[in-house]
């Protein structure tokens, strides 16, 4: 299921990208907050990262189950 959503997002499906962003948003925010120690800066950083992700997603190689860092490994 996850790879299907990633593939749709890579093809420019905004709803699929939104689903991915919602899936990882809280975790990204938690990490950014711990690093930056400022909620406003963390929100800005996560937003900037998601914008870059949207722009560059088409160039992302789809992870496989054996890839280091793949989701669910």
GROMACS .gro file of C-alpha atoms in nm:
model
   73
    1UNK     CA    1   0.000   0.000   0.000
    2UNK     CA    2   0.272   0.245   0.097
    3UNK     CA    3   0.466   0.200  -0.227
    4UNK     CA    4   0.145   0.259  -0.425
    5UNK     CA    5   0.092   0.594  -0.249
    6UNK     CA    6   0.456   0.689  -0.307
    7UNK     CA    7   0.426   0.599  -0.676
    8UNK     CA    8   0.110   0.808  -0.711
    9UNK     CA    9   0.278   1.102  -0.535
   10UNK     CA   10   0.581   1.069  -0.764
   11UNK     CA   11   0.344   1.104  -1.060
   12UNK     CA   12   0.218   1.434  -0.917
   13UNK     CA   13  -0.089   1.316  -0.725
   14UNK     CA   14  -0.134   1.588  -0.462
   15UNK     CA   15  -0.375   1.380  -0.252
   16UNK     CA   16  -0.120   1.097  -0.232
   17UNK     CA   17   0.154   1.340  -0.130
   18UNK     CA   18  -0.077   1.490   0.132
   19UNK     CA   19  -0.135   1.140   0.272
   20UNK     CA   20   0.242   1.084   0.291
   21UNK     CA   21   0.300   1.423   0.451
   22UNK     CA   22   0.034   1.350   0.715
   23UNK     CA   23   0.188   1.010   0.777
   24UNK     CA   24   0.535   1.151   0.855
   25UNK     CA   25   0.447   1.503   0.967
   26UNK     CA   26   0.422   1.438   1.340
   27UNK     CA   27   0.750   1.247   1.346
   28UNK     CA   28   0.925   1.520   1.146
   29UNK     CA   29   0.784   1.784   1.378
   30UNK     CA   30   0.901   1.595   1.686
   31UNK     CA   31   1.253   1.560   1.546
   32UNK     CA   32   1.269   1.922   1.431
   33UNK     CA   33   1.140   2.046   1.768
   34UNK     CA   34   1.406   1.849   1.955
   35UNK     CA   35   1.682   1.979   1.731
   36UNK     CA   36   1.568   2.342   1.705
   37UNK     CA   37   1.408   2.375   2.050
   38UNK     CA   38   1.157   2.622   1.906
   39UNK     CA   39   0.811   2.521   1.783
   40UNK     CA   40   0.783   2.802   1.528
   41UNK     CA   41   1.124   2.725   1.377
   42UNK     CA   42   1.040   2.355   1.375
   43UNK     CA   43   0.714   2.420   1.187
   44UNK     CA   44   0.902   2.631   0.933
   45UNK     CA   45   1.169   2.364   0.891
   46UNK     CA   46   0.915   2.085   0.840
   47UNK     CA   47   0.718   2.295   0.593
   48UNK     CA   48   1.036   2.375   0.398
   49UNK     CA   49   1.136   2.008   0.398
   50UNK     CA   50   0.794   1.903   0.267
   51UNK     CA   51   0.814   2.162  -0.011
   52UNK     CA   52   1.153   2.027  -0.116
   53UNK     CA   53   1.018   1.672  -0.094
   54UNK     CA   54   0.725   1.762  -0.323
   55UNK     CA   55   0.956   1.926  -0.577
   56UNK     CA   56   1.213   1.644  -0.575
   57UNK     CA   57   0.989   1.342  -0.519
   58UNK     CA   58   0.994   1.241  -0.885
   59UNK     CA   59   1.370   1.182  -0.861
   60UNK     CA   60   1.342   0.959  -0.554
   61UNK     CA   61   1.422   0.594  -0.604
   62UNK     CA   62   1.140   0.385  -0.460
   63UNK     CA   63   1.276   0.197  -0.159
   64UNK     CA   64   1.256  -0.180  -0.153
   65UNK     CA   65   1.206  -0.397   0.152
   66UNK     CA   66   1.579  -0.471   0.153
   67UNK     CA   67   1.687  -0.105   0.126
   68UNK     CA   68   1.849   0.043   0.436
   69UNK     CA   69   1.611   0.291   0.595
   70UNK     CA   70   1.307   0.168   0.406
   71UNK     CA   71   0.981   0.217   0.587
   72UNK     CA   72   0.880  -0.083   0.790
   73UNK     CA   73   1.228  -0.235   0.804
   0.00000   0.00000   0.00000
